[in-house]
DNA sequence: CAGTGGTCTAGACCACCCA
DNA sequence: GGGTGGTCTAGACCACTGC
């Protein structure tokens, strides 16, 4: 219960390990408050800063969240959003839903989107390469933020060649039923296959703010390229909060 | 250059933002040393603990690594390992290589594996569900650690029904050429399709140790189920270090 | 041996939440 | 107003590195 000075672990580690054990064992359930800093000082007999250090370790592990003026709580698991390879089905678009929208509603959650920016910009290097345009060429970008309930979960930037989105609702705030993929197919640009890459990292401060992330929450960076018959149609970069998403893929055994 | 007391950002944030800008702008390149704590104290005129706090923020973002007794360095990007849906090709197995092995060698990297445990254990709940056995039924598990060069990059546990691996080299330390999937196919258990789920989180202390992770490095938890004609053949859980892996999937537009 | 980061002590003030 | 966490000051000792 108290600090063991003969233990090779530092006092703050001992406190953190003790608290972590209480969390993983379930004695402290999600939503429960951790003992306050002062209680920890009383219980373990250390200086306040040492107790703080212990709590900080747990925050870095993503096990607990601090709420200003209230206390430190065991993190609750937010509802898990499944992002699967089946979400780009043409049938879904025919029903007037975008890929993301369909995925959320399938799970009985509320959906929302904010368009942050519609602009013509010079293509970032990897976008140019994937879209098959010259480095620095002008492309059209749709930046938006997806919400589940009222919490933002994704920042998504879609890039298009200018001729691809010419005279389409993709250039306007509301892309209409079925989303931008439906608009492309209306134009005769059939989506044939997709390629996705997932990278994992800690968020930048901007992303922490934009996604309302708690400290200790990593993010996934998803890059997708959508191919039509004649080449790439859309390149997407999306940053999604790690604690509320699962990526799912199914595929046949290749030869 | 110095701290601005009228700035709404706290002093440690200001220092962190300044250093981050030097890193992202390239004035501090990967491998370069950050100014030492004492230098920061001199430059910004704060107490040592404030400078430390700034450096800690950058560590949590995964931008820098501290080396005891030496200094704090801008993180180098480790070689990126691509884990793609094409890695389970039968052709690869015919060449005597396992999925992981093939992926690494394709990129000209050195490969290694340590078998940590071979055992019969009660199935964890999700494994039982995916393998289609009763909760708590006995299953066979292969726990191993994959190395690229001499750095561990993956912890992988494969679970099998007992009858699936009966009289196969899968129960022995060396599964032989082509890995365990080759052994299954020799037995007439053809792999037909795969399902993968990727979750993102911060590592546990055990994983930090096992994968030699630096603070601020998230991990991906990969769960895979390999299906044969008659049902699931293998369930795998793998924890991979986030800073050295990219997951890649390609798929056709579903109906 | 000097310099580095890792940890700790023992306080202080502030902003925030809730009763 | 009392409790909470967030941040800061101003030191201290230790273990480790590299010379």
Coordinates of C-alpha atoms (C1' of nucleotides) in Angstrom, one line a residue:
Chain A
X1 CA 0.0 0.0 0.0
X2 CA 2.8 2.4 0.9
X3 CA 6.0 3.0 -1.0
X4 CA 8.7 0.4 -0.7
X5 CA 12.1 2.1 -0.8
X6 CA 13.9 -1.2 -1.6
X7 CA 11.8 -1.6 -4.7
X8 CA 13.8 -0.9 -7.8
X9 CA 10.8 0.9 -9.3
X10 CA 10.7 4.6 -8.5
X11 CA 8.0 5.8 -6.1
X12 CA 5.9 7.3 -8.9
X13 CA 6.1 4.1 -10.8
X14 CA 5.0 2.1 -7.8
X15 CA 2.0 4.4 -7.4
X16 CA 1.2 4.2 -11.1
X17 CA 1.5 0.4 -11.1
X18 CA -0.8 0.1 -8.1
X19 CA -3.4 2.4 -9.7
X20 CA -3.1 0.6 -13.0
X21 CA -3.7 -2.7 -11.3
X22 CA -6.9 -1.3 -9.7
X23 CA -8.1 -0.2 -13.1
X24 CA -7.3 -3.4 -15.1
X25 CA -8.7 -5.6 -12.3
X26 CA -11.9 -3.6 -12.4
X27 CA -11.8 -2.3 -8.8
X28 CA -11.8 1.1 -10.5
X29 CA -14.4 0.9 -13.2
X30 CA -14.6 3.2 -16.3
X31 CA -16.0 6.6 -15.1
X32 CA -14.8 6.1 -11.6
X33 CA -12.7 8.9 -10.0
X34 CA -9.1 8.2 -9.1
X35 CA -8.0 9.2 -5.6
X36 CA -7.2 12.9 -5.6
X37 CA -3.6 14.1 -5.5
X38 CA -3.9 14.8 -1.8
X39 CA -5.4 11.4 -1.1
X40 CA -2.5 9.8 -2.9
X41 CA 0.0 11.9 -0.9
X42 CA -1.7 10.7 2.3
X43 CA -1.9 7.1 1.2
X44 CA 1.7 6.8 -0.1
X45 CA 3.5 9.4 1.9
X46 CA 5.2 11.1 -1.0
X47 CA 5.5 14.8 -2.1
X48 CA 2.5 16.0 -4.1
X49 CA 4.7 16.2 -7.3
X50 CA 5.5 12.5 -7.0
X51 CA 1.8 11.6 -6.9
X52 CA 1.2 13.9 -9.8
X53 CA 3.9 12.1 -11.8
X54 CA 2.2 8.8 -11.2
X55 CA -1.1 10.1 -12.5
X56 CA 0.7 11.6 -15.5
X57 CA 2.1 8.2 -16.4
X58 CA -1.5 6.8 -16.5
X59 CA -2.6 9.8 -18.6
X60 CA 0.1 9.1 -21.1
X61 CA -1.0 5.5 -21.3
X62 CA -4.5 6.7 -22.1
X63 CA -6.0 5.0 -19.1
X64 CA -7.4 8.0 -17.4
X65 CA -8.6 11.5 -18.2
X66 CA -8.2 14.6 -16.0
X67 CA -11.1 17.0 -15.8
X68 CA -10.2 20.5 -14.6
X69 CA -11.5 21.3 -11.2
X70 CA -13.2 17.9 -10.8
X71 CA -10.8 15.0 -10.7
X72 CA -9.1 12.3 -12.7
X73 CA -11.4 9.6 -14.1
X74 CA -10.9 6.1 -15.6
X75 CA -11.5 6.6 -19.3
X76 CA -14.8 5.4 -20.7
X77 CA -14.7 3.5 -23.9
X78 CA -16.4 5.7 -26.5
X79 CA -18.7 3.9 -29.0
X80 CA -16.6 2.1 -31.5
X81 CA -17.0 3.1 -35.1
X82 CA -16.2 0.4 -37.6
X83 CA -14.6 1.5 -40.8
X84 CA -14.8 -1.4 -43.1
X85 CA -13.9 -2.2 -46.7
X86 CA -17.6 -2.9 -47.4
X87 CA -18.5 0.7 -46.7
X88 CA -18.0 1.9 -50.3
X89 CA -20.8 -0.2 -51.7
X90 CA -22.7 1.2 -54.7
X91 CA -25.9 0.1 -53.1
X92 CA -25.3 2.5 -50.2
X93 CA -24.8 5.4 -52.6
X94 CA -28.0 4.4 -54.4
X95 CA -29.8 4.8 -51.0
X96 CA -28.5 8.4 -50.9
X97 CA -25.9 7.9 -48.2
X98 CA -22.2 8.6 -48.2
X99 CA -19.7 5.9 -47.1
X100 CA -19.2 7.4 -43.8
X101 CA -22.8 8.2 -43.2
X102 CA -23.9 4.7 -44.0
X103 CA -21.3 3.2 -41.6
X104 CA -22.5 5.4 -38.7
X105 CA -26.2 4.8 -39.3
X106 CA -25.7 1.1 -39.6
X107 CA -24.6 1.3 -36.0
X108 CA -27.5 3.4 -34.9
X109 CA -25.4 6.6 -34.2
X110 CA -26.1 10.2 -35.2
X111 CA -24.1 11.6 -38.0
X112 CA -23.0 15.1 -38.9
X113 CA -20.5 16.9 -41.1
X114 CA -19.0 20.4 -41.2
X115 CA -17.3 21.6 -44.3
X116 CA -14.2 23.5 -43.2
X117 CA -12.9 24.6 -46.6
X118 CA -13.5 24.3 -50.3
X119 CA -10.5 25.5 -52.3
X120 CA -8.1 25.2 -55.2
X121 CA -4.6 24.6 -53.8
X122 CA -1.2 23.4 -55.0
X123 CA -1.1 19.6 -54.6
X124 CA 1.0 18.3 -51.7
X125 CA 3.7 16.1 -53.0
X126 CA 2.2 12.7 -52.2
X127 CA -1.2 13.9 -53.5
X128 CA 0.3 14.9 -56.8
X129 CA 2.0 11.6 -57.1
X130 CA -1.2 9.6 -56.3
X131 CA -3.5 11.7 -58.4
X132 CA -1.1 11.5 -61.3
X133 CA -0.6 15.3 -61.7
X134 CA 2.6 17.4 -61.8
X135 CA 4.1 18.3 -58.4
X136 CA 2.6 21.6 -57.3
X137 CA -0.3 21.5 -59.9
X138 CA -3.5 23.0 -58.8
X139 CA -6.1 20.6 -57.4
X140 CA -9.4 21.0 -55.7
X141 CA -9.7 20.1 -52.0
X142 CA -12.7 19.5 -49.7
X143 CA -11.7 19.8 -46.1
X144 CA -14.4 18.7 -43.6
X145 CA -14.9 17.4 -40.1
X146 CA -17.1 14.4 -39.4
X147 CA -19.1 14.2 -36.2
X148 CA -20.7 11.3 -34.5
X149 CA -23.3 12.7 -32.1
X150 CA -21.7 16.0 -31.3
X151 CA -18.1 14.8 -31.0
X152 CA -15.8 15.2 -33.9
X153 CA -14.1 12.0 -34.9
X154 CA -12.5 12.6 -38.3
X155 CA -10.8 15.3 -40.1
X156 CA -10.9 14.5 -43.8
X157 CA -9.4 16.2 -46.8
X158 CA -10.4 15.0 -50.3
X159 CA -8.3 16.0 -53.3
X160 CA -9.5 16.0 -56.9
X161 CA -8.1 16.9 -60.3
X162 CA -9.9 20.0 -61.4
X163 CA -11.4 18.4 -64.5
X164 CA -12.8 15.6 -62.4
X165 CA -15.0 17.9 -60.3
X166 CA -15.8 20.5 -63.0
X167 CA -19.5 21.4 -62.9
X168 CA -20.3 19.0 -60.0
X169 CA -21.8 19.5 -56.6
X170 CA -18.5 18.3 -55.2
X171 CA -17.3 21.9 -55.5
X172 CA -20.2 23.1 -53.3
X173 CA -20.8 22.7 -49.6
X174 CA -23.5 20.1 -50.0
X175 CA -22.6 17.3 -52.3
X176 CA -26.1 15.9 -52.3
X177 CA -27.5 12.4 -51.7
X178 CA -24.9 9.6 -51.8
X179 CA -22.0 12.0 -51.3
X180 CA -19.2 12.9 -53.7
X181 CA -18.8 9.3 -54.9
X182 CA -22.4 9.4 -56.2
X183 CA -21.6 12.6 -58.1
X184 CA -18.6 11.1 -59.7
X185 CA -20.6 8.1 -60.9
X186 CA -23.4 10.3 -62.3
X187 CA -20.7 11.8 -64.4
X188 CA -19.8 8.4 -65.8
X189 CA -16.7 8.1 -63.6
X190 CA -17.3 4.6 -62.1
X191 CA -15.4 3.7 -59.0
X192 CA -13.6 0.5 -59.5
X193 CA -11.1 -0.1 -56.7
X194 CA -9.6 1.5 -53.7
X195 CA -6.3 1.5 -52.0
X196 CA -5.9 2.5 -48.3
X197 CA -2.9 3.1 -46.2
X198 CA -3.0 3.4 -42.4
X199 CA -0.3 5.1 -40.4
X200 CA -0.3 5.5 -36.6
X201 CA 1.1 8.4 -34.7
X202 CA 0.4 10.9 -31.9
X203 CA -1.7 13.9 -32.9
X204 CA -0.4 17.4 -33.5
X205 CA -1.7 20.1 -31.2
X206 CA -4.0 21.2 -34.0
X207 CA -5.5 17.8 -34.3
X208 CA -5.9 17.5 -30.5
X209 CA -8.0 20.6 -30.7
X210 CA -9.9 19.8 -33.8
X211 CA -10.8 16.3 -32.7
X212 CA -11.2 17.2 -29.0
X213 CA -8.7 14.5 -28.1
X214 CA -7.7 13.7 -24.6
X215 CA -4.0 13.4 -23.8
X216 CA -2.8 9.9 -24.4
X217 CA -5.0 9.3 -27.5
X218 CA -3.2 8.3 -30.6
X219 CA -4.6 8.9 -34.1
X220 CA -4.6 7.0 -37.4
X221 CA -3.8 8.7 -40.6
X222 CA -5.7 7.1 -43.4
X223 CA -4.8 7.8 -47.0
X224 CA -7.2 6.5 -49.6
X225 CA -7.1 6.5 -53.4
X226 CA -10.2 5.8 -55.4
X227 CA -9.6 4.5 -58.9
X228 CA -11.9 4.7 -61.9
X229 CA -11.4 3.0 -65.2
X230 CA -9.1 5.8 -66.4
X231 CA -7.1 6.3 -63.3
X232 CA -7.3 7.9 -59.9
X233 CA -10.4 10.0 -59.2
X234 CA -10.0 11.0 -55.6
X235 CA -7.2 11.1 -53.0
X236 CA -8.3 11.3 -49.4
X237 CA -6.3 12.0 -46.2
X238 CA -8.1 11.6 -43.0
X239 CA -7.1 11.8 -39.4
X240 CA -9.3 9.8 -37.1
X241 CA -9.2 9.5 -33.3
X242 CA -7.8 6.2 -32.3
X243 CA -9.9 5.5 -29.3
X244 CA -13.2 5.3 -31.2
X245 CA -12.4 3.5 -34.4
X246 CA -11.7 0.1 -35.6
X247 CA -10.6 -0.6 -39.2
X248 CA -11.9 -3.7 -40.7
X249 CA -10.9 -5.4 -44.0
X250 CA -11.9 -8.6 -45.6
X251 CA -10.1 -10.1 -48.5
X252 CA -9.7 -13.4 -50.4
X253 CA -6.4 -15.3 -50.2
X254 CA -4.4 -13.9 -53.1
X255 CA -2.6 -16.3 -55.5
Chain B
X1 CA 12.9 34.0 -28.2
X2 CA 12.1 34.6 -24.6
X3 CA 8.9 34.0 -22.7
X4 CA 6.1 36.4 -23.3
X5 CA 4.1 36.7 -20.0
X6 CA 1.2 38.3 -21.9
X7 CA 0.9 35.2 -24.1
X8 CA -2.1 33.1 -23.1
X9 CA 0.0 30.0 -23.6
X10 CA 1.9 28.9 -20.5
X11 CA 5.6 29.2 -20.5
X12 CA 6.2 25.5 -21.0
X13 CA 3.8 25.6 -24.0
X14 CA 5.7 28.5 -25.5
X15 CA 9.0 26.7 -25.2
X16 CA 7.5 23.5 -26.6
X17 CA 5.9 25.4 -29.5
X18 CA 9.2 27.1 -30.3
X19 CA 11.1 23.9 -30.3
X20 CA 8.4 22.1 -32.3
X21 CA 8.6 24.8 -34.9
X22 CA 12.3 24.3 -35.2
X23 CA 11.8 20.6 -35.7
X24 CA 9.0 20.8 -38.3
X25 CA 10.7 23.6 -40.2
X26 CA 13.8 21.4 -40.4
X27 CA 16.2 23.7 -38.5
X28 CA 16.5 20.8 -36.1
X29 CA 16.8 17.7 -38.3
X30 CA 16.2 14.1 -37.2
X31 CA 19.0 12.9 -35.0
X32 CA 20.0 16.4 -33.9
X33 CA 20.2 17.1 -30.2
X34 CA 17.8 19.6 -28.6
X35 CA 19.3 22.3 -26.4
X36 CA 19.9 20.8 -23.0
X37 CA 17.7 21.6 -20.0
X38 CA 20.3 24.2 -18.8
X39 CA 20.6 25.8 -22.2
X40 CA 16.8 26.2 -22.3
X41 CA 16.8 27.7 -18.8
X42 CA 19.4 30.2 -20.0
X43 CA 17.6 31.0 -23.2
X44 CA 14.1 31.3 -21.9
X45 CA 14.8 32.4 -18.3
X46 CA 12.5 29.9 -16.6
X47 CA 13.0 27.4 -13.8
X48 CA 14.5 24.1 -14.8
X49 CA 11.2 22.2 -14.2
X50 CA 9.5 24.5 -16.7
X51 CA 12.0 23.7 -19.4
X52 CA 11.6 20.0 -18.6
X53 CA 7.9 20.2 -18.9
X54 CA 8.3 21.7 -22.4
X55 CA 10.5 18.8 -23.4
X56 CA 8.1 16.3 -21.9
X57 CA 5.3 17.7 -24.1
X58 CA 7.4 17.0 -27.2
X59 CA 8.2 13.5 -25.9
X60 CA 4.5 12.8 -25.5
X61 CA 4.0 13.9 -29.1
X62 CA 6.6 11.4 -30.2
X63 CA 8.8 14.1 -31.8
X64 CA 11.8 13.6 -29.6
X65 CA 13.6 10.8 -27.7
X66 CA 15.6 11.3 -24.5
X67 CA 18.8 9.3 -24.0
X68 CA 20.0 9.0 -20.5
X69 CA 23.2 10.8 -19.7
X70 CA 23.4 12.1 -23.3
X71 CA 20.7 14.4 -24.4
X72 CA 17.3 14.7 -26.1
X73 CA 17.2 14.0 -29.8
X74 CA 14.8 14.6 -32.7
X75 CA 13.4 11.2 -33.5
X76 CA 14.7 9.5 -36.6
X77 CA 12.1 7.7 -38.8
X78 CA 12.7 4.0 -38.6
X79 CA 12.4 2.1 -41.9
X80 CA 8.8 1.6 -42.7
X81 CA 7.4 -1.9 -42.9
X82 CA 4.5 -2.2 -45.2
X83 CA 1.9 -4.8 -44.1
X84 CA -0.4 -5.3 -47.1
X85 CA -3.3 -7.5 -48.1
X86 CA -1.1 -9.0 -50.8
X87 CA 1.2 -10.5 -48.3
X88 CA -0.7 -13.8 -47.9
X89 CA -0.1 -15.0 -51.4
X90 CA 0.1 -18.7 -52.0
X91 CA 3.0 -18.0 -54.3
X92 CA 5.0 -16.6 -51.4
X93 CA 4.4 -19.8 -49.3
X94 CA 5.4 -21.9 -52.3
X95 CA 8.7 -20.0 -52.2
X96 CA 9.2 -21.2 -48.6
X97 CA 8.5 -17.8 -47.0
X98 CA 6.0 -16.8 -44.4
X99 CA 3.8 -13.8 -44.9
X100 CA 5.8 -11.6 -42.6
X101 CA 9.1 -12.8 -43.8
X102 CA 8.2 -12.2 -47.4
X103 CA 7.1 -8.7 -46.6
X104 CA 10.4 -7.8 -44.9
X105 CA 12.6 -9.3 -47.5
X106 CA 10.7 -7.6 -50.3
X107 CA 12.0 -4.4 -48.8
X108 CA 15.6 -5.7 -48.4
X109 CA 15.5 -5.9 -44.6
X110 CA 16.8 -8.6 -42.3
X111 CA 14.2 -10.8 -40.6
X112 CA 14.1 -12.7 -37.4
X113 CA 11.7 -14.4 -35.1
X114 CA 11.8 -15.6 -31.5
X115 CA 9.3 -18.1 -30.3
X116 CA 8.2 -17.1 -26.8
X117 CA 5.7 -19.7 -26.0
X118 CA 4.0 -22.8 -27.4
X119 CA 1.1 -23.9 -25.2
X120 CA -2.4 -25.2 -24.8
X121 CA -4.4 -22.5 -23.0
X122 CA -8.1 -21.7 -22.4
X123 CA -9.3 -19.5 -25.2
X124 CA -9.8 -15.8 -24.5
X125 CA -13.4 -14.8 -25.1
X126 CA -13.0 -13.1 -28.5
X127 CA -10.7 -15.9 -29.7
X128 CA -13.3 -18.5 -28.7
X129 CA -15.9 -16.6 -30.6
X130 CA -13.9 -16.1 -33.7
X131 CA -12.5 -19.7 -33.7
X132 CA -16.0 -21.0 -33.2
X133 CA -15.3 -22.9 -30.0
X134 CA -16.9 -22.8 -26.6
X135 CA -15.8 -20.1 -24.3
X136 CA -12.9 -21.3 -22.2
X137 CA -12.2 -24.3 -24.5
X138 CA -8.6 -25.4 -24.8
X139 CA -6.8 -24.0 -27.8
X140 CA -3.2 -24.0 -29.0
X141 CA -1.3 -20.8 -29.0
X142 CA 2.0 -19.8 -30.6
X143 CA 3.4 -16.6 -29.1
X144 CA 6.3 -15.1 -30.9
X145 CA 8.2 -11.9 -31.4
X146 CA 9.2 -10.7 -34.9
X147 CA 12.4 -8.8 -35.4
X148 CA 13.5 -6.6 -38.2
X149 CA 17.3 -6.3 -38.0
X150 CA 17.8 -6.6 -34.3
X151 CA 14.8 -4.5 -33.2
X152 CA 11.6 -6.2 -32.2
X153 CA 8.6 -4.8 -34.2
X154 CA 5.8 -7.2 -33.5
X155 CA 4.4 -9.4 -30.8
X156 CA 2.1 -12.0 -32.4
X157 CA -0.1 -14.7 -30.8
X158 CA -1.7 -17.2 -33.1
X159 CA -4.5 -19.4 -31.8
X160 CA -5.7 -22.7 -33.4
X161 CA -8.2 -25.3 -32.6
X162 CA -6.4 -28.4 -31.3
X163 CA -7.6 -30.6 -34.1
X164 CA -6.4 -28.0 -36.7
X165 CA -2.8 -28.3 -35.6
X166 CA -2.7 -31.9 -34.6
X167 CA 0.4 -33.6 -35.9
X168 CA 1.8 -30.5 -37.6
X169 CA 5.0 -28.6 -37.2
X170 CA 2.8 -25.7 -36.0
X171 CA 3.1 -27.2 -32.6
X172 CA 6.9 -27.1 -32.8
X173 CA 9.3 -24.1 -32.5
X174 CA 10.2 -24.2 -36.2
X175 CA 7.2 -24.4 -38.5
X176 CA 9.3 -25.0 -41.5
X177 CA 9.4 -23.4 -45.0
X178 CA 6.4 -21.2 -45.8
X179 CA 5.4 -20.9 -42.1
X180 CA 2.3 -22.2 -40.4
X181 CA 0.0 -21.3 -43.3
X182 CA 2.0 -23.7 -45.6
X183 CA 1.6 -26.4 -43.0
X184 CA -2.2 -25.9 -43.0
X185 CA -2.4 -26.1 -46.7
X186 CA -0.3 -29.3 -46.8
X187 CA -3.0 -30.8 -44.5
X188 CA -5.6 -29.9 -47.1
X189 CA -6.8 -26.9 -45.2
X190 CA -6.9 -24.3 -47.9
X191 CA -6.9 -20.6 -46.9
X192 CA -9.7 -18.9 -48.6
X193 CA -10.2 -15.5 -47.1
X194 CA -9.0 -13.2 -44.3
X195 CA -10.5 -10.7 -42.1
X196 CA -8.4 -8.1 -40.3
X197 CA -9.3 -5.6 -37.6
X198 CA -7.0 -2.8 -36.6
X199 CA -7.3 -0.9 -33.3
X200 CA -5.0 1.9 -32.1
X201 CA -3.9 2.6 -28.6
X202 CA -1.0 3.4 -26.3
X203 CA 1.1 0.4 -25.3
X204 CA 1.0 -1.3 -21.9
X205 CA 4.3 -1.2 -19.9
X206 CA 4.8 -4.8 -20.9
X207 CA 4.6 -3.9 -24.6
X208 CA 6.9 -0.9 -24.2
X209 CA 9.5 -3.3 -22.8
X210 CA 8.9 -6.1 -25.3
X211 CA 8.9 -3.9 -28.4
X212 CA 11.6 -1.5 -27.0
X213 CA 9.2 1.4 -27.6
X214 CA 10.2 5.0 -26.9
X215 CA 7.7 7.0 -24.9
X216 CA 5.1 8.7 -27.2
X217 CA 5.0 5.7 -29.6
X218 CA 1.5 4.3 -30.1
X219 CA 0.8 0.7 -31.2
X220 CA -1.6 -1.0 -33.5
X221 CA -3.4 -4.1 -32.3
X222 CA -4.1 -6.3 -35.3
X223 CA -6.6 -9.1 -35.1
X224 CA -6.8 -11.5 -38.1
X225 CA -8.9 -14.5 -38.7
X226 CA -8.0 -16.8 -41.5
X227 CA -10.8 -18.8 -43.0
X228 CA -10.7 -22.1 -44.8
X229 CA -13.5 -23.8 -46.6
X230 CA -14.9 -25.3 -43.4
X231 CA -14.5 -22.3 -41.2
X232 CA -11.9 -20.4 -39.2
X233 CA -8.4 -22.0 -39.2
X234 CA -6.3 -19.4 -37.3
X235 CA -6.9 -16.4 -35.1
X236 CA -4.1 -14.0 -34.7
X237 CA -3.5 -11.1 -32.3
X238 CA -0.5 -9.0 -33.0
X239 CA 0.8 -5.8 -31.4
X240 CA 3.0 -3.8 -33.7
X241 CA 4.9 -0.6 -33.0
X242 CA 3.2 2.3 -34.7
X243 CA 6.2 4.2 -35.8
X244 CA 7.6 1.6 -38.2
X245 CA 4.5 0.2 -39.9
X246 CA 2.1 1.1 -42.5
X247 CA -1.0 -1.0 -43.2
X248 CA -2.0 -1.2 -46.9
X249 CA -5.1 -2.7 -48.3
X250 CA -6.5 -2.8 -51.8
X251 CA -10.0 -3.8 -52.7
X252 CA -12.5 -3.6 -55.5
X253 CA -15.6 -1.4 -55.2
X254 CA -18.2 -3.6 -53.7
X255 CA -21.7 -3.8 -55.1
Chain C
dC1 C1' 35.1 14.3 -14.0
dA2 C1' 31.7 17.3 -16.0
dG3 C1' 27.4 17.2 -18.3
dT4 C1' 23.0 15.0 -19.1
dG5 C1' 18.4 13.6 -18.1
dG6 C1' 15.2 11.2 -14.3
dT7 C1' 13.3 11.8 -10.1
dC8 C1' 12.1 13.8 -5.9
dT9 C1' 11.1 17.5 -2.1
dA10 C1' 8.3 21.4 -0.4
dG11 C1' 6.2 24.6 -1.2
dA12 C1' 3.3 28.6 -4.3
dC13 C1' -0.5 30.6 -7.2
dC14 C1' -4.1 30.1 -10.6
dA15 C1' -8.5 28.5 -13.0
dC16 C1' -12.1 25.7 -12.7
dC17 C1' -16.2 23.0 -10.7
dC18 C1' -19.7 22.3 -7.5
dA19 C1' -22.4 22.9 -3.5
Chain D
dG1 C1' -15.6 28.6 -0.4
dG2 C1' -13.4 24.3 -0.5
dG3 C1' -11.8 20.9 -3.5
dT4 C1' -9.7 19.8 -7.8
dG5 C1' -6.0 19.7 -11.3
dG6 C1' -2.4 22.8 -14.0
dT7 C1' 1.6 25.2 -13.7
dC8 C1' 5.5 27.2 -11.7
dT9 C1' 9.7 28.2 -8.5
dA10 C1' 14.1 26.7 -6.5
dG11 C1' 16.4 23.8 -5.2
dA12 C1' 18.4 18.4 -4.3
dC13 C1' 20.4 13.7 -5.4
dC14 C1' 21.0 9.9 -8.5
dA15 C1' 22.5 7.1 -12.7
dC16 C1' 24.3 7.3 -16.8
dT17 C1' 27.4 9.0 -20.7
dG18 C1' 31.6 10.4 -22.8
dC19 C1' 35.9 12.3 -22.3

